[in-house]
Amino acid sequence: MIDILTSKKYDKSFKKKDKFVQQKALERIRLFREDPFNALLDNHKLHGEYEGCNSINITGDFRAIFEYITKNKVVFYDIGTHPELYR
């Protein structure tokens, strides 16, 4: 099982999302904790500004950006829509 940490930026962005997105994010992070490469998550590496980070799908529009600290520990840095995250 993977340990999950969140940054202050993630926490702030999470609180600004509507309840539906918050609930989906919690569900997807629970799924990620059990199976980080589940097909629903579309876990993939990022490039450019987010080199070294990965992203998972929360909903069709929302993504969460994270980084592996160790094999079994990650930090989620931000959550938002594609345009919000990749400006």
Short mmCIF file of C-alpha atoms in Angstrom, two decimals:
data_model
loop_
_atom_site.label_atom_id
_atom_site.label_comp_id
_atom_site.label_asym_id
_atom_site.label_seq_id
_atom_site.Cartn_x
_atom_site.Cartn_y
_atom_site.Cartn_z
CA MET A 1 0.00 0.00 0.00
CA ILE A 2 1.23 3.49 -0.84
CA ASP A 3 1.49 6.28 1.74
CA ILE A 4 -0.13 9.50 0.54
CA LEU A 5 0.98 13.00 1.50
CA THR A 6 -0.51 16.26 0.21
CA SER A 7 1.05 19.68 -0.20
CA LYS A 8 -0.51 22.92 1.04
CA LYS A 9 -1.22 23.85 -2.58
CA TYR A 10 -3.06 20.56 -3.14
CA ASP A 11 -5.10 21.05 0.04
CA LYS A 12 -6.02 24.61 -0.97
CA SER A 13 -6.99 23.58 -4.52
CA PHE A 14 -8.97 20.59 -3.19
CA LYS A 15 -11.04 22.79 -0.86
CA LYS A 16 -11.99 25.07 -3.77
CA LYS A 17 -13.47 22.20 -5.80
CA ASP A 18 -17.15 21.31 -5.64
CA LYS A 19 -18.28 18.35 -3.53
CA PHE A 20 -18.59 16.04 -6.54
CA VAL A 21 -14.95 16.59 -7.55
CA GLN A 22 -13.80 16.28 -3.94
CA GLN A 23 -15.60 12.94 -3.58
CA LYS A 24 -14.20 11.63 -6.87
CA ALA A 25 -10.70 12.72 -5.83
CA LEU A 26 -10.99 10.81 -2.55
CA GLU A 27 -12.25 7.72 -4.41
CA ARG A 28 -9.44 7.88 -6.97
CA ILE A 29 -6.76 8.39 -4.33
CA ARG A 30 -8.10 5.36 -2.43
CA LEU A 31 -7.89 3.37 -5.66
CA PHE A 32 -4.39 4.74 -6.30
CA ARG A 33 -3.29 3.65 -2.82
CA GLU A 34 -4.34 0.06 -3.59
CA ASP A 35 -3.43 -0.12 -7.30
CA PRO A 36 -1.47 2.89 -8.62
CA PHE A 37 -1.60 1.66 -12.21
CA ASN A 38 -5.31 0.84 -12.39
CA ALA A 39 -6.52 1.71 -15.91
CA LEU A 40 -9.14 4.14 -14.54
CA LEU A 41 -6.35 6.35 -13.21
CA ASP A 42 -4.34 6.66 -16.43
CA ASN A 43 -1.21 7.16 -14.29
CA HIS A 44 1.40 8.71 -16.56
CA LYS A 45 4.66 10.64 -16.39
CA LEU A 46 4.70 14.34 -17.13
CA HIS A 47 7.23 16.40 -19.05
CA GLY A 48 8.33 20.01 -19.23
CA GLU A 49 7.45 22.08 -16.17
CA TYR A 50 6.34 18.95 -14.30
CA GLU A 51 9.31 16.72 -15.25
CA GLY A 52 9.66 14.03 -12.58
CA CYS A 53 5.97 14.14 -11.65
CA ASN A 54 3.04 11.97 -12.66
CA SER A 55 -0.65 12.65 -13.18
CA ILE A 56 -3.80 10.62 -12.56
CA ASN A 57 -7.35 11.18 -13.80
CA ILE A 58 -9.90 12.25 -11.21
CA THR A 59 -12.80 12.86 -13.61
CA GLY A 60 -12.93 13.44 -17.35
CA ASP A 61 -11.78 17.03 -16.80
CA PHE A 62 -9.83 16.90 -13.53
CA ARG A 63 -6.31 15.63 -12.89
CA ALA A 64 -4.08 15.34 -9.82
CA ILE A 65 -0.32 15.85 -10.05
CA PHE A 66 1.98 13.91 -7.75
CA GLU A 67 5.56 12.78 -7.29
CA TYR A 68 7.00 9.53 -5.98
CA ILE A 69 9.18 10.27 -2.94
CA THR A 70 9.99 6.59 -2.46
CA LYS A 71 8.61 3.43 -4.03
CA ASN A 72 5.77 3.43 -1.48
CA LYS A 73 5.29 7.14 -0.72
CA VAL A 74 3.94 9.96 -2.89
CA VAL A 75 3.13 13.64 -2.48
CA PHE A 76 0.15 15.09 -4.32
CA TYR A 77 0.99 18.66 -5.36
CA ASP A 78 -2.10 19.96 -7.13
CA ILE A 79 -5.55 19.11 -8.45
CA GLY A 80 -7.42 20.87 -11.23
CA THR A 81 -8.58 20.87 -14.81
CA HIS A 82 -6.11 20.45 -17.64
CA PRO A 83 -6.10 24.23 -18.39
CA GLU A 84 -5.68 25.09 -14.67
CA LEU A 85 -2.68 22.80 -14.26
CA TYR A 86 -0.90 23.05 -17.60
CA ARG A 87 -0.76 26.78 -18.38
#
